[in-house]
Coordinates of N, CA and C in Angstrom, one line a residue:
Chain A
A1 N 0.8 -1.2 0.0 CA 0.0 0.0 0.0 C 0.9 1.3 0.0
Q2 N 0.4 2.3 -0.6 CA 1.1 3.5 -0.7 C 0.7 4.4 0.4
S3 N 1.6 5.3 0.8 CA 1.2 6.4 1.7 C 2.1 7.6 1.4
V4 N 1.6 8.8 1.8 CA 2.3 10.0 1.6 C 2.3 10.8 2.9
T5 N 3.4 11.3 3.3 CA 3.5 12.1 4.5 C 4.1 13.4 4.2
Q6 N 3.3 14.4 4.5 CA 3.7 15.8 4.4 C 4.0 16.3 5.8
L7 N 5.2 16.5 6.1 CA 5.7 16.6 7.5 C 5.2 17.9 8.2
D8 N 4.9 18.9 7.4 CA 4.5 20.2 7.9 C 3.0 20.6 7.5
S9 N 2.2 20.8 8.5 CA 0.8 21.2 8.1 C 0.8 22.7 7.7
Q10 N 1.7 23.5 8.3 CA 1.7 24.9 7.9 C 3.2 25.3 7.8
V11 N 3.5 26.2 6.8 CA 4.8 26.7 6.7 C 4.7 28.2 6.4
P12 N 5.1 29.0 7.4 CA 5.1 30.5 7.2 C 6.4 30.9 6.7
V13 N 6.4 31.8 5.7 CA 7.6 32.2 5.0 C 7.5 33.7 4.7
F14 N 8.6 34.5 4.8 CA 8.5 35.8 4.4 C 8.6 35.9 2.9
E15 N 8.0 36.9 2.4 CA 8.0 37.2 0.9 C 9.5 37.3 0.4
E16 N 9.7 36.7 -0.7 CA 11.0 36.7 -1.4 C 12.0 35.8 -0.7
A17 N 11.6 35.1 0.3 CA 12.5 34.1 0.9 C 12.3 32.8 0.2
P18 N 13.3 31.9 0.3 CA 13.2 30.5 -0.3 C 12.3 29.6 0.6
V19 N 11.7 28.6 0.0 CA 10.8 27.7 0.8 C 11.0 26.3 0.3
E20 N 10.9 25.3 1.2 CA 10.9 23.9 0.9 C 9.7 23.3 1.6
L21 N 8.9 22.6 0.9 CA 7.8 21.8 1.4 C 8.1 20.3 1.3
R22 N 8.1 19.7 2.5 CA 8.6 18.3 2.5 C 7.5 17.3 2.2
C23 N 7.9 16.2 1.5 CA 7.0 15.1 1.2 C 7.8 13.8 1.2
N24 N 7.4 12.9 1.9 CA 8.0 11.5 1.9 C 6.9 10.5 1.6
Y25 N 7.2 9.5 0.9 CA 6.3 8.5 0.4 C 6.7 7.1 0.8
S26 N 5.8 6.2 0.8 CA 6.2 4.8 0.9 C 5.4 4.0 -0.2
S27 N 6.1 3.2 -0.9 CA 5.5 2.4 -1.9 C 6.4 1.2 -2.2
S28 N 5.7 0.0 -2.5 CA 6.4 -1.2 -2.7 C 6.8 -1.4 -4.2
V29 N 6.4 -0.5 -5.0 CA 6.7 -0.6 -6.4 C 7.2 0.7 -7.0
S30 N 7.4 0.8 -8.3 CA 7.8 2.1 -8.9 C 6.8 3.1 -8.6
V31 N 7.2 4.3 -8.4 CA 6.3 5.4 -8.1 C 6.4 6.5 -9.1
Y32 N 5.3 7.2 -9.1 CA 5.1 8.4 -9.9 C 4.6 9.5 -9.0
L33 N 5.2 10.6 -9.0 CA 5.0 11.6 -7.9 C 4.5 12.9 -8.5
F34 N 3.6 13.5 -7.7 CA 3.0 14.8 -8.2 C 2.9 15.8 -7.0
W35 N 2.9 17.0 -7.4 CA 2.6 18.1 -6.5 C 1.4 18.9 -7.1
Y36 N 0.4 19.1 -6.3 CA -0.8 19.9 -6.7 C -0.9 21.1 -5.8
V37 N -1.4 22.2 -6.3 CA -1.6 23.4 -5.5 C -3.1 23.7 -5.5
Q38 N -3.6 24.2 -4.4 CA -5.0 24.6 -4.3 C -5.1 26.0 -3.7
Y39 N -5.3 26.9 -4.6 CA -5.5 28.3 -4.2 C -6.8 28.5 -3.5
P40 N -6.9 29.5 -2.6 CA -8.2 29.7 -1.9 C -9.4 29.7 -2.8
N41 N -10.4 28.9 -2.4 CA -11.7 28.8 -3.1 C -11.5 28.4 -4.6
Q42 N -10.4 27.6 -4.9 CA -10.3 27.1 -6.2 C -10.0 25.6 -6.2
G43 N -10.1 25.0 -7.4 CA -9.8 23.6 -7.5 C -8.3 23.3 -7.5
L44 N -8.0 22.0 -7.5 CA -6.6 21.6 -7.5 C -6.0 21.8 -8.9
Q45 N -4.7 22.3 -8.9 CA -4.0 22.5 -10.1 C -2.7 21.8 -10.1
L46 N -2.4 21.1 -11.2 CA -1.1 20.3 -11.2 C 0.0 21.3 -11.3
L47 N 1.0 21.1 -10.3 CA 2.2 22.0 -10.2 C 3.3 21.4 -11.0
L48 N 3.6 20.1 -10.8 CA 4.6 19.4 -11.5 C 4.5 17.9 -11.2
K49 N 5.2 17.1 -12.0 CA 5.1 15.7 -11.9 C 6.4 15.0 -12.2
Y50 N 6.7 13.9 -11.5 CA 7.9 13.1 -11.8 C 7.3 11.7 -12.3
L51 N 7.7 11.4 -13.5 CA 7.3 10.1 -14.1 C 8.5 9.2 -14.3
S52 N 9.6 9.8 -14.9 CA 10.8 9.1 -15.1 C 11.9 10.1 -15.5
G53 N 13.1 9.6 -15.7 CA 14.1 10.5 -16.3 C 14.8 11.4 -15.2
S54 N 15.1 12.6 -15.5 CA 15.8 13.5 -14.6 C 15.0 13.6 -13.2
T55 N 15.8 13.5 -12.1 CA 15.2 13.5 -10.8 C 14.8 14.9 -10.4
L56 N 15.3 15.9 -11.1 CA 14.9 17.3 -10.8 C 13.8 17.7 -11.8
V57 N 12.7 18.0 -11.2 CA 11.5 18.3 -12.1 C 11.2 19.8 -11.9
K58 N 11.0 20.5 -13.0 CA 10.6 21.9 -12.9 C 9.1 22.0 -13.3
G59 N 8.4 22.9 -12.5 CA 7.0 23.0 -12.7 C 6.6 24.5 -13.0
I60 N 5.3 24.7 -12.8 CA 4.9 26.1 -13.1 C 5.2 27.0 -11.9
N61 N 5.1 28.3 -12.2 CA 5.3 29.3 -11.2 C 6.6 29.3 -10.4
G62 N 7.6 28.8 -11.1 CA 9.0 28.8 -10.5 C 9.2 27.7 -9.5
F63 N 8.3 26.8 -9.3 CA 8.5 25.7 -8.4 C 9.3 24.5 -9.1
E64 N 10.1 23.8 -8.2 CA 10.7 22.6 -8.7 C 10.7 21.6 -7.6
A65 N 10.9 20.3 -7.9 CA 11.0 19.3 -6.9 C 12.0 18.3 -7.3
E66 N 12.6 17.6 -6.3 CA 13.7 16.6 -6.6 C 13.2 15.3 -6.0
F67 N 13.3 14.3 -6.9 CA 12.9 12.9 -6.5 C 14.2 12.3 -6.0
N68 N 14.1 11.8 -4.7 CA 15.2 11.1 -4.1 C 14.8 9.7 -3.7
K69 N 15.2 8.7 -4.5 CA 14.7 7.4 -4.2 C 15.2 6.8 -2.9
S70 N 16.5 7.1 -2.6 CA 17.1 6.5 -1.4 C 16.4 7.0 -0.1
Q71 N 16.0 8.3 -0.2 CA 15.3 8.9 1.0 C 13.8 8.9 0.8
T72 N 13.3 8.3 -0.2 CA 11.9 8.2 -0.5 C 11.2 9.6 -0.3
S73 N 11.8 10.6 -0.9 CA 11.3 12.0 -0.7 C 11.1 12.6 -2.1
F74 N 10.3 13.6 -2.1 CA 9.9 14.4 -3.3 C 9.6 15.9 -2.8
H75 N 10.6 16.5 -2.2 CA 10.4 17.8 -1.6 C 10.2 18.9 -2.7
L76 N 9.4 19.8 -2.4 CA 9.1 21.0 -3.3 C 9.8 22.2 -2.9
R77 N 10.4 22.9 -3.9 CA 11.2 24.1 -3.5 C 10.8 25.3 -4.4
K78 N 11.1 26.5 -3.9 CA 11.0 27.7 -4.7 C 12.0 28.6 -4.1
P79 N 12.9 29.2 -4.9 CA 14.0 30.1 -4.4 C 13.5 31.4 -3.8
S80 N 12.4 31.9 -4.3 CA 11.9 33.2 -3.8 C 10.4 33.2 -4.0
V81 N 9.7 33.3 -2.9 CA 8.2 33.2 -2.9 C 7.6 34.5 -3.0
H82 N 6.3 34.5 -3.5 CA 5.5 35.7 -3.7 C 4.2 35.6 -2.9
I83 N 3.6 36.7 -2.5 CA 2.3 36.6 -1.8 C 1.3 35.7 -2.5
S84 N 1.4 35.7 -3.9 CA 0.4 34.9 -4.6 C 0.6 33.4 -4.5
D85 N 1.7 33.0 -3.9 CA 2.0 31.6 -3.7 C 1.2 31.0 -2.4
T86 N 0.6 31.9 -1.7 CA -0.2 31.5 -0.6 C -1.3 30.5 -1.0
A87 N -1.2 29.3 -0.5 CA -2.1 28.2 -1.0 C -1.9 26.9 -0.2
E88 N -2.7 25.9 -0.5 CA -2.5 24.6 0.1 C -1.8 23.8 -1.0
Y89 N -0.7 23.1 -0.5 CA 0.1 22.3 -1.5 C -0.1 20.8 -1.1
F90 N -0.4 20.0 -2.1 CA -0.6 18.5 -1.8 C 0.4 17.7 -2.6
C91 N 1.1 16.8 -2.0 CA 1.9 15.8 -2.6 C 1.1 14.5 -2.8
A92 N 1.3 13.9 -4.0 CA 0.6 12.7 -4.3 C 1.4 11.7 -5.0
V93 N 1.1 10.4 -4.8 CA 1.8 9.3 -5.4 C 0.9 8.3 -6.1
S94 N 1.4 7.7 -7.2 CA 0.7 6.7 -7.9 C 1.7 5.6 -8.3
D95 N 1.2 4.4 -8.4 CA 2.1 3.3 -8.8 C 1.9 2.9 -10.2
S96 N 1.2 3.7 -11.0 CA 1.0 3.4 -12.4 C 1.4 4.7 -13.2
G97 N 1.8 4.5 -14.4 CA 2.3 5.6 -15.2 C 1.4 6.8 -15.3
G98 N 1.9 7.9 -14.9 CA 1.1 9.1 -15.1 C -0.1 9.2 -14.3
G99 N -0.3 8.4 -13.3 CA -1.5 8.5 -12.5 C -2.7 7.8 -13.2
A100 N -2.5 6.7 -13.8 CA -3.6 6.0 -14.4 C -4.4 5.2 -13.4
D101 N -4.4 5.5 -12.2 CA -5.3 5.0 -11.2 C -5.4 6.1 -10.1
G102 N -6.1 5.7 -9.1 CA -6.4 6.7 -8.0 C -5.1 7.1 -7.4
L103 N -4.9 8.4 -7.2 CA -3.8 9.0 -6.5 C -3.9 8.9 -5.0
T104 N -2.8 8.7 -4.3 CA -2.8 8.7 -2.8 C -2.2 10.1 -2.5
F105 N -3.0 10.9 -1.7 CA -2.5 12.2 -1.4 C -2.0 12.3 0.1
G106 N -1.1 13.3 0.3 CA -0.8 13.7 1.6 C -1.9 14.6 2.2
K107 N -1.8 15.0 3.4 CA -2.8 15.8 4.1 C -2.7 17.3 3.7
G108 N -1.6 17.6 3.0 CA -1.4 19.0 2.6 C -0.6 19.9 3.5
T109 N 0.0 20.9 2.9 CA 0.8 21.9 3.6 C 0.3 23.2 3.2
H110 N -0.1 24.0 4.2 CA -0.6 25.4 4.0 C 0.6 26.3 4.0
L111 N 0.9 26.9 2.8 CA 2.0 27.8 2.7 C 1.5 29.2 2.9
I112 N 2.0 29.9 3.9 CA 1.6 31.2 4.3 C 2.7 32.2 4.0
I113 N 2.5 33.1 3.2 CA 3.5 34.1 2.8 C 3.3 35.4 3.6
Q114 N 4.3 35.8 4.3 CA 4.2 37.0 5.2 C 4.9 38.1 4.5
P115 N 4.2 39.3 4.4 CA 4.9 40.5 3.8 C 6.1 41.0 4.6
Chain B
G1 N -8.9 24.0 -24.4 CA -10.3 23.7 -24.2 C -10.7 23.9 -22.8
A2 N -12.0 23.6 -22.6 CA -12.6 23.7 -21.2 C -12.0 22.7 -20.3
G3 N -12.0 23.1 -19.0 CA -11.5 22.1 -18.0 C -12.6 21.2 -17.5
V4 N -12.3 20.5 -16.4 CA -13.3 19.7 -15.8 C -14.3 20.6 -15.1
S5 N -15.6 20.3 -15.3 CA -16.6 21.0 -14.6 C -17.5 20.1 -13.8
Q6 N -17.9 20.7 -12.7 CA -18.8 19.9 -11.7 C -20.0 20.8 -11.3
S7 N -21.0 20.0 -11.1 CA -22.3 20.7 -10.6 C -23.0 19.8 -9.6
P8 N -23.7 20.4 -8.7 CA -23.7 21.8 -8.4 C -22.4 22.2 -7.7
S9 N -22.1 23.5 -7.5 CA -20.9 23.9 -6.8 C -21.1 23.8 -5.3
N10 N -22.3 24.0 -4.9 CA -22.7 23.8 -3.5 C -24.0 23.0 -3.3
K11 N -24.1 22.2 -2.3 CA -25.3 21.4 -2.1 C -25.5 21.3 -0.6
V12 N -26.6 21.7 -0.1 CA -27.0 21.5 1.3 C -28.2 20.6 1.3
T13 N -28.1 19.5 2.1 CA -29.2 18.6 2.1 C -29.4 18.1 3.6
E14 N -30.6 17.5 3.8 CA -30.9 17.0 5.1 C -30.4 15.5 5.2
K15 N -30.0 15.2 6.4 CA -29.7 13.8 6.7 C -30.7 12.8 6.3
G16 N -30.3 11.8 5.6 CA -31.2 10.8 5.1 C -31.7 11.0 3.6
K17 N -31.4 12.1 3.1 CA -31.8 12.4 1.7 C -30.7 11.8 0.8
D18 N -31.1 11.6 -0.5 CA -30.1 11.2 -1.5 C -29.6 12.4 -2.3
V19 N -28.3 12.4 -2.7 CA -27.8 13.5 -3.5 C -27.1 12.9 -4.7
E20 N -27.1 13.7 -5.8 CA -26.4 13.3 -7.0 C -25.5 14.4 -7.4
L21 N -24.2 14.1 -7.6 CA -23.2 15.1 -8.0 C -22.8 14.7 -9.5
R22 N -22.5 15.8 -10.2 CA -22.2 15.6 -11.6 C -20.8 16.1 -12.0
C23 N -20.2 15.3 -12.9 CA -18.8 15.7 -13.4 C -18.8 15.6 -14.9
D24 N -18.3 16.7 -15.5 CA -18.1 16.7 -17.0 C -16.6 16.7 -17.2
P25 N -16.0 15.7 -17.7 CA -14.5 15.6 -17.8 C -14.1 16.4 -19.0
I26 N -12.8 16.6 -19.1 CA -12.2 17.2 -20.3 C -12.4 16.3 -21.5
S27 N -12.8 16.9 -22.6 CA -13.1 16.2 -23.8 C -11.9 15.4 -24.3
G28 N -12.1 14.1 -24.5 CA -11.0 13.2 -25.0 C -10.3 12.5 -23.8
H29 N -10.6 12.9 -22.6 CA -10.0 12.1 -21.5 C -10.7 10.8 -21.2
T30 N -10.0 9.8 -21.3 CA -10.7 8.4 -21.1 C -10.8 8.1 -19.6
A31 N -10.0 8.6 -18.8 CA -10.1 8.3 -17.3 C -10.8 9.4 -16.5
L32 N -11.5 8.9 -15.6 CA -12.3 9.9 -14.7 C -12.2 9.3 -13.3
Y33 N -12.0 10.2 -12.3 CA -11.8 9.9 -10.9 C -12.7 10.7 -10.0
W34 N -13.1 10.2 -8.9 CA -13.8 10.9 -7.9 C -13.0 10.8 -6.6
Y35 N -12.9 12.0 -5.9 CA -12.2 12.0 -4.6 C -13.1 12.8 -3.6
R36 N -12.8 12.6 -2.4 CA -13.5 13.3 -1.3 C -12.4 14.0 -0.5
Q37 N -12.7 15.3 -0.1 CA -11.8 16.1 0.7 C -12.6 16.6 1.9
R38 N -12.3 16.0 3.0 CA -13.0 16.5 4.2 C -12.2 17.7 4.8
L39 N -12.8 18.5 5.6 CA -12.3 19.7 6.1 C -10.9 19.4 6.8
G40 N -9.9 20.1 6.3 CA -8.6 20.0 6.9 C -7.8 18.7 6.6
Q41 N -8.4 17.9 5.6 CA -7.7 16.7 5.3 C -7.3 16.7 3.9
G42 N -6.5 15.7 3.5 CA -6.1 15.4 2.1 C -7.2 14.8 1.4
L43 N -7.0 14.5 0.2 CA -8.0 13.9 -0.7 C -8.0 12.4 -0.5
E44 N -9.2 11.8 -0.5 CA -9.4 10.4 -0.4 C -9.9 9.9 -1.8
F45 N -9.3 9.0 -2.3 CA -9.7 8.4 -3.6 C -11.0 7.6 -3.4
L46 N -12.0 7.8 -4.3 CA -13.3 7.1 -4.2 C -13.4 6.0 -5.3
I47 N -13.3 6.5 -6.5 CA -13.6 5.5 -7.6 C -12.9 6.1 -8.9
Y48 N -12.6 5.1 -9.8 CA -11.9 5.4 -11.0 C -12.5 4.7 -12.2
F49 N -12.8 5.4 -13.3 CA -13.3 4.9 -14.5 C -12.2 5.0 -15.6
Q50 N -12.0 3.9 -16.4 CA -11.1 4.0 -17.5 C -11.8 3.4 -18.7
G51 N -12.2 4.2 -19.6 CA -12.8 3.8 -20.8 C -14.1 2.9 -20.5
N52 N -14.2 1.8 -21.1 CA -15.3 0.9 -20.9 C -15.0 -0.2 -19.9
S53 N -13.9 -0.1 -19.3 CA -13.5 -1.2 -18.3 C -14.4 -1.0 -17.0
A54 N -14.4 -2.1 -16.3 CA -15.2 -2.1 -15.0 C -14.5 -1.1 -14.1
P55 N -15.2 -0.2 -13.4 CA -14.6 0.8 -12.6 C -13.9 0.2 -11.3
D56 N -12.9 0.9 -10.9 CA -12.2 0.6 -9.7 C -12.9 1.3 -8.5
K57 N -13.7 0.5 -7.8 CA -14.5 1.0 -6.7 C -13.9 0.9 -5.3
S58 N -12.6 0.6 -5.3 CA -12.0 0.2 -4.0 C -12.0 1.3 -3.0
G59 N -12.2 2.6 -3.4 CA -12.2 3.6 -2.4 C -13.5 4.0 -1.8
L60 N -14.6 3.5 -2.4 CA -15.9 3.9 -1.9 C -16.1 3.5 -0.4
P61 N -16.5 4.4 0.4 CA -16.5 4.2 1.9 C -17.6 3.3 2.3
S62 N -18.7 3.2 1.6 CA -19.8 2.4 2.0 C -20.7 2.1 0.8
D63 N -21.7 1.2 1.0 CA -22.6 0.9 -0.1 C -23.6 1.9 -0.4
R64 N -23.5 3.0 0.4 CA -24.4 4.2 0.1 C -23.9 5.0 -1.0
F65 N -22.6 4.8 -1.4 CA -22.0 5.5 -2.4 C -21.9 4.7 -3.7
S66 N -22.3 5.3 -4.8 CA -22.2 4.7 -6.1 C -21.9 5.7 -7.2
A67 N -21.4 5.3 -8.3 CA -21.1 6.2 -9.4 C -21.3 5.5 -10.7
E68 N -21.6 6.3 -11.7 CA -21.8 5.8 -13.0 C -21.1 6.7 -14.0
R69 N -20.8 6.1 -15.1 CA -20.2 6.9 -16.2 C -20.7 6.3 -17.5
T70 N -21.2 7.2 -18.4 CA -21.6 6.7 -19.7 C -20.5 6.9 -20.7
G71 N -20.0 5.8 -21.2 CA -18.9 5.9 -22.1 C -17.7 6.7 -21.6
E72 N -17.3 7.7 -22.3 CA -16.2 8.6 -21.9 C -16.6 10.0 -21.6
S73 N -17.9 10.1 -21.1 CA -18.4 11.4 -20.9 C -18.8 11.6 -19.4
V74 N -19.9 12.2 -19.2 CA -20.4 12.6 -17.9 C -20.4 11.5 -16.9
S75 N -20.1 11.8 -15.6 CA -20.2 10.9 -14.6 C -21.1 11.5 -13.5
T76 N -21.8 10.6 -12.8 CA -22.6 11.1 -11.6 C -22.2 10.2 -10.4
L77 N -22.0 10.9 -9.3 CA -21.7 10.2 -8.0 C -23.0 10.4 -7.2
T78 N -23.5 9.3 -6.7 CA -24.7 9.3 -5.9 C -24.4 8.9 -4.5
I79 N -24.9 9.6 -3.5 CA -24.8 9.2 -2.1 C -26.3 9.1 -1.6
Q80 N -26.6 7.9 -1.2 CA -27.9 7.6 -0.7 C -27.9 7.7 0.8
R81 N -29.1 8.1 1.3 CA -29.3 8.2 2.8 C -28.1 9.0 3.4
T82 N -27.9 10.2 3.0 CA -26.7 10.9 3.4 C -26.6 11.0 5.0
Q83 N -25.4 11.0 5.4 CA -25.1 11.2 6.9 C -24.2 12.5 7.0
Q84 N -24.2 13.0 8.2 CA -23.4 14.2 8.5 C -22.0 14.0 8.1
E85 N -21.4 12.8 8.3 CA -20.0 12.6 8.0 C -19.7 12.6 6.5
D86 N -20.8 12.6 5.7 CA -20.6 12.7 4.3 C -20.3 14.2 3.8
S87 N -20.4 15.1 4.8 CA -20.1 16.5 4.4 C -18.7 16.6 4.1
A88 N -18.4 17.2 2.9 CA -17.1 17.3 2.3 C -17.1 18.0 1.0
V89 N -15.9 18.2 0.4 CA -15.9 18.6 -1.0 C -15.6 17.4 -1.8
Y90 N -16.4 17.2 -2.8 CA -16.3 16.1 -3.7 C -15.6 16.6 -5.0
L91 N -14.5 16.0 -5.3 CA -13.7 16.5 -6.4 C -13.7 15.4 -7.5
C92 N -13.8 15.9 -8.7 CA -13.7 15.0 -9.9 C -12.4 15.4 -10.7
A93 N -11.8 14.4 -11.3 CA -10.6 14.6 -12.1 C -10.7 13.8 -13.3
S94 N -10.0 14.2 -14.4 CA -10.0 13.4 -15.6 C -8.5 13.4 -16.1
S95 N -8.2 12.4 -16.9 CA -6.9 12.4 -17.5 C -7.0 11.6 -18.8
A96 N -6.0 11.9 -19.7 CA -5.8 11.0 -20.8 C -5.1 9.8 -20.3
Y97 N -5.2 8.6 -20.9 CA -4.6 7.4 -20.3 C -3.1 7.6 -20.1
G98 N -2.7 7.3 -18.8 CA -1.2 7.4 -18.5 C -0.7 8.8 -18.3
R99 N -1.6 9.8 -18.3 CA -1.2 11.2 -18.1 C -1.7 11.7 -16.7
A100 N -1.2 12.9 -16.4 CA -1.6 13.5 -15.1 C -3.1 13.8 -15.0
Q101 N -3.6 13.8 -13.8 CA -5.0 14.1 -13.6 C -5.3 15.6 -13.5
Y102 N -6.3 16.1 -14.0 CA -6.7 17.5 -14.0 C -8.1 17.5 -13.2
F103 N -8.1 18.4 -12.2 CA -9.2 18.5 -11.3 C -10.3 19.5 -11.6
G104 N -11.5 19.2 -11.3 CA -12.6 20.2 -11.3 C -12.6 21.1 -10.1
P105 N -13.5 22.0 -10.0 CA -13.6 22.9 -8.8 C -14.2 22.3 -7.6
G106 N -14.9 21.2 -7.8 CA -15.5 20.5 -6.7 C -16.9 20.9 -6.4
T107 N -17.6 20.0 -5.7 CA -18.9 20.3 -5.1 C -18.8 20.2 -3.6
R108 N -19.2 21.3 -3.0 CA -19.2 21.3 -1.5 C -20.6 20.8 -1.0
L109 N -20.5 19.7 -0.3 CA -21.7 19.1 0.2 C -21.8 19.3 1.7
L110 N -22.9 19.8 2.2 CA -23.2 20.0 3.6 C -24.4 19.2 3.9
V111 N -24.3 18.2 4.8 CA -25.5 17.4 5.3 C -25.8 17.9 6.7
L112 N -27.1 18.4 6.8 CA -27.5 18.9 8.1 C -28.1 17.9 9.0

């Protein structure tokens, strides 16, 4: 069975500072990893995905994530955050290519950007 | 093109009533998924449709929950005899086979 752990329920960060949102997973098979963002009162939006190839994945809005198989992690990073990045961020895992089955989500991390 | 759409956006119902939630996937997406998001929680997978294959119902929490999909188009999620613990946001997603899932805005269900 798969599981996803997002270690921080809330992360407060000052504007223009760097941020890392942590995600660890467990899976007995090959994994495919995703980060989704949910802005206030909006639906989930795909931020980036790791399916294969380079372990450093770049997504939208300047975010990137690195797949680390030995540490079973897929942490999300941004070098300089903006007020508009305030949102809930969800890490998700699938054991089939591109998420061709139900995703297993973490509980989310609320990113709070402080001016 | 248009994204995933869901209706209604909000639904308030009384305990014991049945509700039906609708999802219109992105045109051409063969896969469709339903998730539930309770307040302050992550998403729980409910059910997955892929083309004309039998749906994966492994996430449905009880036999009060059912879902249908006609071909590769609209899906409806039905909750019978609603309970207060069914209150949540119900999210629908669709994908092309083997591709990432794209989510709709959700239906907020409140059971009084």
